[in-house]
Amino acid sequence: MIYDFKVKDSNQQLVSLDKYMGKVLLIVNTATQCGLTPQYEGLQSLYNKYRSQDFEILDFPCNQFLGQAPESDAEISQFCSLNYKTTFPRFAKIAVNGKDADPLFQYLKKEASHEDENEEEKNFVDKLKSLGQKVLTPEIKWNFTKFLINKEGRVVKRYSPTSKPENIAKDIERELAK
């Protein structure tokens, strides 16, 4: 369960994820200088729509993909607040792949080793490969990989970086209704 993990918030304070017990969560690794960064708008829309129903988005900035989140935690928070008006919890920048991968993301990848690939996803992966990026399952392929967590703290589904937040709404609604 994700409630067993502790992570640092954007102020470097340790936070136990058990504080989100009983809520549906969407955990996302993000970046501020990525072509997918505008997904923050869709994420904020989801948050606005479902927050009152015990839904939270947990934002984990990551600089592992072509250095697309080079700013400090404070600068990332400021960027997201000013440019996308985000209000969901943001945590300290972390590694999601490799030997330094945060234990939370090691667990998420183990629980949902791959996402459903559609034509858009296959094209995205081909583009990453053409840039020389290694694309290995179960590794996180890119920024904005999303994990849906149920009220019991278990991973329900993994979504590709190109999955638009609005396309996740039905899955969130299904979990909130349980």
mmCIF file of C-alpha atoms in Angstrom:
data_model
loop_
_atom_site.group_PDB
_atom_site.id
_atom_site.type_symbol
_atom_site.label_atom_id
_atom_site.label_comp_id
_atom_site.label_asym_id
_atom_site.label_seq_id
_atom_site.Cartn_x
_atom_site.Cartn_y
_atom_site.Cartn_z
ATOM 1 C CA MET A 1 0.000 0.000 0.000
ATOM 2 C CA ILE A 2 1.172 3.509 -0.671
ATOM 3 C CA TYR A 3 0.343 4.458 2.924
ATOM 4 C CA ASP A 4 3.588 2.776 3.966
ATOM 5 C CA PHE A 5 5.671 5.439 2.204
ATOM 6 C CA LYS A 6 7.040 8.779 3.327
ATOM 7 C CA VAL A 7 8.062 11.482 0.867
ATOM 8 C CA LYS A 8 9.394 15.009 1.127
ATOM 9 C CA ASP A 9 7.113 17.898 0.277
ATOM 10 C CA SER A 10 8.333 20.908 -1.701
ATOM 11 C CA ASN A 11 9.612 22.426 1.565
ATOM 12 C CA GLN A 12 11.697 19.296 2.278
ATOM 13 C CA GLN A 13 9.408 18.244 5.146
ATOM 14 C CA LEU A 14 8.761 14.510 5.478
ATOM 15 C CA VAL A 15 5.125 13.590 4.774
ATOM 16 C CA SER A 16 3.598 10.194 5.436
ATOM 17 C CA LEU A 17 1.248 9.195 2.642
ATOM 18 C CA ASP A 18 -1.090 7.699 5.226
ATOM 19 C CA LYS A 19 -2.473 11.230 5.526
ATOM 20 C CA TYR A 20 -4.297 10.452 2.245
ATOM 21 C CA MET A 21 -5.887 7.268 3.590
ATOM 22 C CA GLY A 22 -9.418 6.758 2.275
ATOM 23 C CA LYS A 23 -8.927 9.078 -0.713
ATOM 24 C CA VAL A 24 -8.642 8.323 -4.410
ATOM 25 C CA LEU A 25 -5.260 9.566 -5.631
ATOM 26 C CA LEU A 26 -3.657 10.371 -8.951
ATOM 27 C CA ILE A 27 0.133 10.328 -8.610
ATOM 28 C CA VAL A 28 1.997 12.055 -11.452
ATOM 29 C CA ASN A 29 5.659 12.673 -12.243
ATOM 30 C CA THR A 30 5.849 16.097 -13.867
ATOM 31 C CA ALA A 31 8.188 18.617 -15.477
ATOM 32 C CA THR A 32 7.929 22.341 -16.155
ATOM 33 C CA GLN A 33 9.730 22.497 -19.504
ATOM 34 C CA CYS A 34 8.177 19.529 -21.282
ATOM 35 C CA GLY A 35 5.905 19.475 -24.302
ATOM 36 C CA LEU A 36 3.372 17.780 -22.017
ATOM 37 C CA THR A 37 3.528 20.505 -19.338
ATOM 38 C CA PRO A 38 0.157 21.962 -20.459
ATOM 39 C CA GLN A 39 -1.374 18.825 -18.928
ATOM 40 C CA TYR A 40 -1.218 20.795 -15.673
ATOM 41 C CA GLU A 41 -4.405 22.534 -16.876
ATOM 42 C CA GLY A 42 -6.234 19.228 -17.233
ATOM 43 C CA LEU A 43 -4.901 17.993 -13.911
ATOM 44 C CA GLN A 44 -6.128 21.143 -12.177
ATOM 45 C CA SER A 45 -9.549 20.716 -13.820
ATOM 46 C CA LEU A 46 -9.767 17.166 -12.446
ATOM 47 C CA TYR A 47 -8.728 18.438 -9.036
ATOM 48 C CA ASN A 48 -11.333 21.201 -9.081
ATOM 49 C CA LYS A 49 -14.057 18.774 -10.121
ATOM 50 C CA TYR A 50 -13.361 15.910 -7.686
ATOM 51 C CA ARG A 51 -11.478 17.370 -4.730
ATOM 52 C CA SER A 52 -14.635 17.727 -2.633
ATOM 53 C CA GLN A 53 -15.255 13.998 -3.173
ATOM 54 C CA ASP A 54 -12.020 12.884 -1.459
ATOM 55 C CA PHE A 55 -9.769 13.024 -4.523
ATOM 56 C CA GLU A 56 -6.190 14.266 -4.480
ATOM 57 C CA ILE A 57 -3.484 14.711 -7.096
ATOM 58 C CA LEU A 58 0.072 14.253 -5.854
ATOM 59 C CA ASP A 59 2.615 16.020 -8.067
ATOM 60 C CA PHE A 60 6.202 14.744 -8.105
ATOM 61 C CA PRO A 61 8.504 16.872 -10.301
ATOM 62 C CA CYS A 62 11.289 14.901 -11.962
ATOM 63 C CA ASN A 63 14.320 16.106 -13.907
ATOM 64 C CA GLN A 64 15.353 12.713 -15.344
ATOM 65 C CA PHE A 65 13.959 13.201 -18.845
ATOM 66 C CA LEU A 66 16.238 15.511 -20.859
ATOM 67 C CA GLY A 67 16.526 17.874 -17.878
ATOM 68 C CA GLN A 68 13.017 19.270 -18.290
ATOM 69 C CA ALA A 69 12.553 20.243 -14.627
ATOM 70 C CA PRO A 70 15.839 21.989 -13.806
ATOM 71 C CA GLU A 71 14.402 24.521 -11.354
ATOM 72 C CA SER A 72 14.461 24.335 -7.568
ATOM 73 C CA ASP A 73 11.384 23.017 -5.756
ATOM 74 C CA ALA A 74 10.381 26.585 -4.891
ATOM 75 C CA GLU A 75 10.758 27.729 -8.506
ATOM 76 C CA ILE A 76 8.712 24.761 -9.756
ATOM 77 C CA SER A 77 5.919 25.566 -7.296
ATOM 78 C CA GLN A 78 5.941 29.216 -8.321
ATOM 79 C CA PHE A 79 5.897 28.311 -12.033
ATOM 80 C CA CYS A 80 2.939 25.956 -11.600
ATOM 81 C CA SER A 81 0.985 28.391 -9.432
ATOM 82 C CA LEU A 82 1.522 31.344 -11.765
ATOM 83 C CA ASN A 83 1.188 29.616 -15.131
ATOM 84 C CA TYR A 84 -1.348 26.876 -14.412
ATOM 85 C CA LYS A 85 -2.962 28.010 -11.130
ATOM 86 C CA THR A 86 -2.339 24.580 -9.614
ATOM 87 C CA THR A 87 -3.512 24.023 -6.060
ATOM 88 C CA PHE A 88 -2.934 20.285 -5.581
ATOM 89 C CA PRO A 89 -0.076 19.029 -3.384
ATOM 90 C CA ARG A 90 3.380 19.211 -4.907
ATOM 91 C CA PHE A 91 6.326 17.318 -3.499
ATOM 92 C CA ALA A 92 10.092 17.622 -3.729
ATOM 93 C CA LYS A 93 11.784 16.773 -7.002
ATOM 94 C CA ILE A 94 12.590 13.064 -7.180
ATOM 95 C CA ALA A 95 14.077 10.354 -9.363
ATOM 96 C CA VAL A 96 11.548 7.885 -10.767
ATOM 97 C CA ASN A 97 13.960 5.528 -12.568
ATOM 98 C CA GLY A 98 17.390 4.044 -11.954
ATOM 99 C CA LYS A 99 19.290 3.189 -8.821
ATOM 100 C CA ASP A 100 18.213 6.426 -7.131
ATOM 101 C CA ALA A 101 14.505 5.980 -7.886
ATOM 102 C CA ASP A 102 12.324 6.989 -4.979
ATOM 103 C CA PRO A 103 10.899 3.941 -3.140
ATOM 104 C CA LEU A 104 7.355 5.172 -3.833
ATOM 105 C CA PHE A 105 7.946 5.057 -7.582
ATOM 106 C CA GLN A 106 9.721 1.709 -7.319
ATOM 107 C CA TYR A 107 6.541 0.398 -5.704
ATOM 108 C CA LEU A 108 4.210 2.058 -8.241
ATOM 109 C CA LYS A 109 6.171 0.596 -11.162
ATOM 110 C CA LYS A 110 6.139 -2.858 -9.597
ATOM 111 C CA GLU A 111 2.382 -2.725 -9.027
ATOM 112 C CA ALA A 112 1.585 -1.440 -12.541
ATOM 113 C CA SER A 113 4.498 -2.364 -14.748
ATOM 114 C CA HIS A 114 3.074 -0.993 -17.985
ATOM 115 C CA GLU A 115 0.308 1.177 -19.321
ATOM 116 C CA ASP A 116 -2.106 0.424 -22.127
ATOM 117 C CA GLU A 117 -0.545 1.561 -25.374
ATOM 118 C CA ASN A 118 -2.651 3.162 -28.065
ATOM 119 C CA GLU A 119 -1.516 4.530 -31.424
ATOM 120 C CA GLU A 120 -0.651 7.927 -29.905
ATOM 121 C CA GLU A 121 1.453 6.239 -27.237
ATOM 122 C CA LYS A 122 3.301 4.094 -29.783
ATOM 123 C CA ASN A 123 4.128 7.213 -31.817
ATOM 124 C CA PHE A 124 5.328 8.955 -28.649
ATOM 125 C CA VAL A 125 7.584 6.023 -27.754
ATOM 126 C CA ASP A 126 8.996 5.976 -31.280
ATOM 127 C CA LYS A 127 9.785 9.689 -30.963
ATOM 128 C CA LEU A 128 11.537 9.111 -27.615
ATOM 129 C CA LYS A 129 13.611 6.337 -29.145
ATOM 130 C CA SER A 130 14.592 8.612 -32.037
ATOM 131 C CA LEU A 131 15.914 11.085 -29.434
ATOM 132 C CA GLY A 132 18.124 8.332 -28.025
ATOM 133 C CA GLN A 133 15.956 7.865 -24.922
ATOM 134 C CA LYS A 134 15.879 4.324 -23.552
ATOM 135 C CA VAL A 135 12.282 3.193 -23.222
ATOM 136 C CA LEU A 136 12.009 0.168 -20.987
ATOM 137 C CA THR A 137 8.988 -1.325 -19.288
ATOM 138 C CA PRO A 138 8.391 -1.151 -16.383
ATOM 139 C CA GLU A 139 10.464 2.010 -16.219
ATOM 140 C CA ILE A 140 8.714 5.362 -16.392
ATOM 141 C CA LYS A 141 8.927 6.376 -20.051
ATOM 142 C CA TRP A 142 8.574 10.144 -19.662
ATOM 143 C CA ASN A 143 7.129 13.029 -17.708
ATOM 144 C CA PHE A 144 3.415 12.924 -16.865
ATOM 145 C CA THR A 145 3.099 9.182 -16.296
ATOM 146 C CA LYS A 146 0.079 8.839 -14.023
ATOM 147 C CA PHE A 147 -0.964 6.241 -11.433
ATOM 148 C CA LEU A 148 -4.540 5.953 -10.129
ATOM 149 C CA ILE A 149 -4.718 4.763 -6.521
ATOM 150 C CA ASN A 150 -7.927 3.521 -4.883
ATOM 151 C CA LYS A 151 -9.245 4.393 -1.409
ATOM 152 C CA GLU A 152 -7.416 1.377 0.048
ATOM 153 C CA GLY A 153 -4.045 2.668 -1.183
ATOM 154 C CA ARG A 154 -3.642 0.178 -4.015
ATOM 155 C CA VAL A 155 -2.622 0.943 -7.596
ATOM 156 C CA VAL A 156 -5.610 0.600 -9.924
ATOM 157 C CA LYS A 157 -4.115 1.680 -13.229
ATOM 158 C CA ARG A 158 -1.094 3.273 -14.875
ATOM 159 C CA TYR A 159 -1.545 5.847 -17.643
ATOM 160 C CA SER A 160 0.945 6.817 -20.303
ATOM 161 C CA PRO A 161 2.485 10.295 -20.483
ATOM 162 C CA THR A 162 0.251 11.155 -23.437
ATOM 163 C CA SER A 163 -2.970 10.128 -21.648
ATOM 164 C CA LYS A 164 -4.890 13.363 -21.246
ATOM 165 C CA PRO A 165 -6.147 14.025 -17.721
ATOM 166 C CA GLU A 166 -9.740 14.483 -18.930
ATOM 167 C CA ASN A 167 -9.658 10.930 -20.311
ATOM 168 C CA ILE A 168 -8.989 9.592 -16.812
ATOM 169 C CA ALA A 169 -12.155 11.168 -15.341
ATOM 170 C CA LYS A 170 -14.373 8.085 -15.795
ATOM 171 C CA ASP A 171 -11.857 5.886 -13.960
ATOM 172 C CA ILE A 172 -11.676 8.426 -11.118
ATOM 173 C CA GLU A 173 -15.474 8.537 -10.906
ATOM 174 C CA ARG A 174 -15.634 4.733 -10.761
ATOM 175 C CA GLU A 175 -13.148 4.652 -7.861
ATOM 176 C CA LEU A 176 -14.902 7.478 -6.005
ATOM 177 C CA ALA A 177 -18.222 5.610 -6.273
ATOM 178 C CA LYS A 178 -16.821 2.503 -4.524
#
